[in-house]
Amino acid sequence: AAGIGERAVNDTTTMHYLPPGLPVPVPEPDGLSAPYWSGLREDRLRVQHCAACGTWQFGPEWLCHRCHAFDPAWEEVAPRGRIFSWERVWHPAHAALKGRGAYLVVLVELPDAGHVRMVGNLLGDPMQTVAMGAEVEGVYEHHPQAQPAFSLLQWRLRGAS
């Protein structure tokens, strides 16, 4: 069986890394993460940044984790970072992934956002060697035909095509 990471995704194709049948990611009913998801649809990575104390944070919250000021701003940051941790996943986390083989999940540290970390998939061969500290760049995967339309941020090793 082919692993889910074996289909190349880049900025000019419509191929999708993840198989159909997974739940569509949407903002919470209160809209908390809406700026993050709308940013991805525009090929922009947005992370919360507190104007009061300068703290960066992800995942989204209505208040700053450090000073508790309300409504931290969303700021665009470069979709690049370093692998802080990773895991090769063998057990399907959803029925749509059954029989799709291993895939790689990375915890990426973002230097342009106060070193906050976010989880994502690492594109490419699911059996590739993964090094801690390896530089990665974001790849926007758009799903305009989905209801509702959405985009994801995947990761690939810098310099990989």
PDB file of N, CA, C and O in Angstrom, residues 94-129:
ATOM      1  N   HIS A  94      -7.461   7.892  11.710  1.00  0.00           N
ATOM      2  CA  HIS A  94      -8.809   8.073  11.181  1.00  0.00           C
ATOM      3  C   HIS A  94      -9.057   6.961  10.170  1.00  0.00           C
ATOM      4  O   HIS A  94      -8.112   6.487   9.519  1.00  0.00           O
ATOM      5  N   ALA A  95     -10.289   6.561   9.999  1.00  0.00           N
ATOM      6  CA  ALA A  95     -10.629   5.469   9.068  1.00  0.00           C
ATOM      7  C   ALA A  95     -10.156   5.763   7.643  1.00  0.00           C
ATOM      8  O   ALA A  95      -9.774   4.849   6.912  1.00  0.00           O
ATOM      9  N   ALA A  96     -10.146   7.014   7.223  1.00  0.00           N
ATOM     10  CA  ALA A  96      -9.710   7.368   5.866  1.00  0.00           C
ATOM     11  C   ALA A  96      -8.221   7.092   5.653  1.00  0.00           C
ATOM     12  O   ALA A  96      -7.768   7.008   4.512  1.00  0.00           O
ATOM     13  N   LEU A  97      -7.465   6.943   6.724  1.00  0.00           N
ATOM     14  CA  LEU A  97      -6.028   6.675   6.622  1.00  0.00           C
ATOM     15  C   LEU A  97      -5.698   5.182   6.664  1.00  0.00           C
ATOM     16  O   LEU A  97      -4.541   4.800   6.480  1.00  0.00           O
ATOM     17  N   LYS A  98      -6.697   4.333   6.880  1.00  0.00           N
ATOM     18  CA  LYS A  98      -6.467   2.889   6.966  1.00  0.00           C
ATOM     19  C   LYS A  98      -5.860   2.372   5.669  1.00  0.00           C
ATOM     20  O   LYS A  98      -6.321   2.686   4.587  1.00  0.00           O
ATOM     21  N   GLY A  99      -4.771   1.620   5.794  1.00  0.00           N
ATOM     22  CA  GLY A  99      -4.099   1.051   4.647  1.00  0.00           C
ATOM     23  C   GLY A  99      -3.249   2.031   3.858  1.00  0.00           C
ATOM     24  O   GLY A  99      -2.749   1.710   2.790  1.00  0.00           O
ATOM     25  N   ARG A 100      -3.060   3.217   4.374  1.00  0.00           N
ATOM     26  CA  ARG A 100      -2.288   4.238   3.661  1.00  0.00           C
ATOM     27  C   ARG A 100      -0.824   4.247   4.077  1.00  0.00           C
ATOM     28  O   ARG A 100      -0.062   5.078   3.608  1.00  0.00           O
ATOM     29  N   GLY A 101      -0.426   3.359   4.969  1.00  0.00           N
ATOM     30  CA  GLY A 101       0.976   3.255   5.336  1.00  0.00           C
ATOM     31  C   GLY A 101       1.397   4.294   6.351  1.00  0.00           C
ATOM     32  O   GLY A 101       0.583   5.017   6.904  1.00  0.00           O
ATOM     33  N   ALA A 102       2.669   4.355   6.541  1.00  0.00           N
ATOM     34  CA  ALA A 102       3.226   5.302   7.506  1.00  0.00           C
ATOM     35  C   ALA A 102       3.151   6.725   6.950  1.00  0.00           C
ATOM     36  O   ALA A 102       3.051   6.930   5.743  1.00  0.00           O
ATOM     37  N   TYR A 103       3.169   7.701   7.860  1.00  0.00           N
ATOM     38  CA  TYR A 103       3.315   9.111   7.494  1.00  0.00           C
ATOM     39  C   TYR A 103       4.105   9.794   8.596  1.00  0.00           C
ATOM     40  O   TYR A 103       4.241   9.267   9.693  1.00  0.00           O
ATOM     41  N   LEU A 104       4.675  10.939   8.260  1.00  0.00           N
ATOM     42  CA  LEU A 104       5.534  11.658   9.192  1.00  0.00           C
ATOM     43  C   LEU A 104       4.824  12.887   9.747  1.00  0.00           C
ATOM     44  O   LEU A 104       4.267  13.685   8.996  1.00  0.00           O
ATOM     45  N   VAL A 105       4.874  13.029  11.058  1.00  0.00           N
ATOM     46  CA  VAL A 105       4.332  14.199  11.743  1.00  0.00           C
ATOM     47  C   VAL A 105       5.509  14.910  12.398  1.00  0.00           C
ATOM     48  O   VAL A 105       6.348  14.276  13.042  1.00  0.00           O
ATOM     49  N   VAL A 106       5.576  16.227  12.208  1.00  0.00           N
ATOM     50  CA  VAL A 106       6.671  17.014  12.770  1.00  0.00           C
ATOM     51  C   VAL A 106       6.131  18.108  13.680  1.00  0.00           C
ATOM     52  O   VAL A 106       5.024  18.607  13.492  1.00  0.00           O
ATOM     53  N   LEU A 107       6.932  18.440  14.678  1.00  0.00           N
ATOM     54  CA  LEU A 107       6.685  19.597  15.519  1.00  0.00           C
ATOM     55  C   LEU A 107       7.705  20.628  15.062  1.00  0.00           C
ATOM     56  O   LEU A 107       8.916  20.425  15.209  1.00  0.00           O
ATOM     57  N   VAL A 108       7.219  21.704  14.439  1.00  0.00           N
ATOM     58  CA  VAL A 108       8.080  22.708  13.828  1.00  0.00           C
ATOM     59  C   VAL A 108       8.159  23.934  14.721  1.00  0.00           C
ATOM     60  O   VAL A 108       7.134  24.473  15.148  1.00  0.00           O
ATOM     61  N   GLU A 109       9.389  24.367  14.999  1.00  0.00           N
ATOM     62  CA  GLU A 109       9.623  25.576  15.783  1.00  0.00           C
ATOM     63  C   GLU A 109       9.835  26.735  14.814  1.00  0.00           C
ATOM     64  O   GLU A 109      10.633  26.644  13.883  1.00  0.00           O
ATOM     65  N   LEU A 110       9.079  27.821  15.023  1.00  0.00           N
ATOM     66  CA  LEU A 110       9.096  28.974  14.127  1.00  0.00           C
ATOM     67  C   LEU A 110       9.960  30.101  14.696  1.00  0.00           C
ATOM     68  O   LEU A 110       9.548  30.784  15.638  1.00  0.00           O
ATOM     69  N   PRO A 111      11.142  30.343  14.143  1.00  0.00           N
ATOM     70  CA  PRO A 111      12.017  31.375  14.691  1.00  0.00           C
ATOM     71  C   PRO A 111      11.456  32.788  14.537  1.00  0.00           C
ATOM     72  O   PRO A 111      11.753  33.651  15.350  1.00  0.00           O
ATOM     73  N   ASP A 112      10.635  33.021  13.516  1.00  0.00           N
ATOM     74  CA  ASP A 112      10.069  34.351  13.296  1.00  0.00           C
ATOM     75  C   ASP A 112       8.832  34.620  14.139  1.00  0.00           C
ATOM     76  O   ASP A 112       8.217  35.681  14.025  1.00  0.00           O
ATOM     77  N   ALA A 113       8.452  33.653  14.971  1.00  0.00           N
ATOM     78  CA  ALA A 113       7.279  33.812  15.833  1.00  0.00           C
ATOM     79  C   ALA A 113       7.630  33.419  17.263  1.00  0.00           C
ATOM     80  O   ALA A 113       6.903  32.664  17.917  1.00  0.00           O
ATOM     81  N   GLY A 114       8.745  33.914  17.750  1.00  0.00           N
ATOM     82  CA  GLY A 114       9.120  33.679  19.141  1.00  0.00           C
ATOM     83  C   GLY A 114       9.371  32.221  19.470  1.00  0.00           C
ATOM     84  O   GLY A 114       9.278  31.823  20.625  1.00  0.00           O
ATOM     85  N   HIS A 115       9.667  31.412  18.470  1.00  0.00           N
ATOM     86  CA  HIS A 115       9.958  29.987  18.637  1.00  0.00           C
ATOM     87  C   HIS A 115       8.753  29.173  19.085  1.00  0.00           C
ATOM     88  O   HIS A 115       8.913  28.105  19.686  1.00  0.00           O
ATOM     89  N   VAL A 116       7.529  29.660  18.786  1.00  0.00           N
ATOM     90  CA  VAL A 116       6.363  28.821  19.049  1.00  0.00           C
ATOM     91  C   VAL A 116       6.476  27.591  18.161  1.00  0.00           C
ATOM     92  O   VAL A 116       7.204  27.577  17.164  1.00  0.00           O
ATOM     93  N   ARG A 117       5.744  26.571  18.502  1.00  0.00           N
ATOM     94  CA  ARG A 117       5.800  25.311  17.764  1.00  0.00           C
ATOM     95  C   ARG A 117       4.417  24.936  17.268  1.00  0.00           C
ATOM     96  O   ARG A 117       3.428  25.168  17.961  1.00  0.00           O
ATOM     97  N   MET A 118       4.402  24.351  16.073  1.00  0.00           N
ATOM     98  CA  MET A 118       3.144  23.843  15.539  1.00  0.00           C
ATOM     99  C   MET A 118       3.363  22.485  14.902  1.00  0.00           C
ATOM    100  O   MET A 118       4.437  22.188  14.402  1.00  0.00           O
ATOM    101  N   VAL A 119       2.322  21.667  14.960  1.00  0.00           N
ATOM    102  CA  VAL A 119       2.360  20.307  14.445  1.00  0.00           C
ATOM    103  C   VAL A 119       1.893  20.292  13.003  1.00  0.00           C
ATOM    104  O   VAL A 119       0.987  21.039  12.623  1.00  0.00           O
ATOM    105  N   GLY A 120       2.502  19.434  12.187  1.00  0.00           N
ATOM    106  CA  GLY A 120       2.059  19.268  10.807  1.00  0.00           C
ATOM    107  C   GLY A 120       2.651  18.016  10.203  1.00  0.00           C
ATOM    108  O   GLY A 120       3.443  17.305  10.839  1.00  0.00           O
ATOM    109  N   ASN A 121       2.258  17.736   8.981  1.00  0.00           N
ATOM    110  CA  ASN A 121       2.782  16.593   8.237  1.00  0.00           C
ATOM    111  C   ASN A 121       4.057  16.997   7.517  1.00  0.00           C
ATOM    112  O   ASN A 121       4.168  18.110   7.024  1.00  0.00           O
ATOM    113  N   LEU A 122       5.005  16.066   7.425  1.00  0.00           N
ATOM    114  CA  LEU A 122       6.215  16.276   6.640  1.00  0.00           C
ATOM    115  C   LEU A 122       6.025  15.563   5.310  1.00  0.00           C
ATOM    116  O   LEU A 122       5.807  14.343   5.276  1.00  0.00           O
ATOM    117  N   LEU A 123       6.076  16.317   4.223  1.00  0.00           N
ATOM    118  CA  LEU A 123       5.882  15.758   2.896  1.00  0.00           C
ATOM    119  C   LEU A 123       7.086  14.947   2.459  1.00  0.00           C
ATOM    120  O   LEU A 123       8.184  15.121   2.972  1.00  0.00           O
ATOM    121  N   GLY A 124       6.873  14.102   1.475  1.00  0.00           N
ATOM    122  CA  GLY A 124       7.945  13.295   0.915  1.00  0.00           C
ATOM    123  C   GLY A 124       7.814  11.849   1.337  1.00  0.00           C
ATOM    124  O   GLY A 124       6.793  11.412   1.873  1.00  0.00           O
ATOM    125  N   ASP A 125       8.849  11.094   1.086  1.00  0.00           N
ATOM    126  CA  ASP A 125       8.883   9.673   1.393  1.00  0.00           C
ATOM    127  C   ASP A 125       8.671   9.463   2.894  1.00  0.00           C
ATOM    128  O   ASP A 125       9.433   9.992   3.705  1.00  0.00           O
ATOM    129  N   PRO A 126       7.649   8.703   3.290  1.00  0.00           N
ATOM    130  CA  PRO A 126       7.398   8.509   4.714  1.00  0.00           C
ATOM    131  C   PRO A 126       8.500   7.713   5.416  1.00  0.00           C
ATOM    132  O   PRO A 126       8.552   7.672   6.632  1.00  0.00           O
ATOM    133  N   MET A 127       9.421   7.120   4.638  1.00  0.00           N
ATOM    134  CA  MET A 127      10.527   6.368   5.233  1.00  0.00           C
ATOM    135  C   MET A 127      11.834   7.164   5.206  1.00  0.00           C
ATOM    136  O   MET A 127      12.884   6.639   5.562  1.00  0.00           O
ATOM    137  N   GLN A 128      11.768   8.429   4.787  1.00  0.00           N
ATOM    138  CA  GLN A 128      12.976   9.247   4.726  1.00  0.00           C
ATOM    139  C   GLN A 128      13.578   9.438   6.110  1.00  0.00           C
ATOM    140  O   GLN A 128      12.898   9.328   7.129  1.00  0.00           O
ATOM    141  N   THR A 129      14.862   9.723   6.135  1.00  0.00           N
ATOM    142  CA  THR A 129      15.548  10.045   7.373  1.00  0.00           C
ATOM    143  C   THR A 129      15.137  11.456   7.782  1.00  0.00           C
ATOM    144  O   THR A 129      15.136  12.374   6.963  1.00  0.00           O
TER     145      THR A 129
END
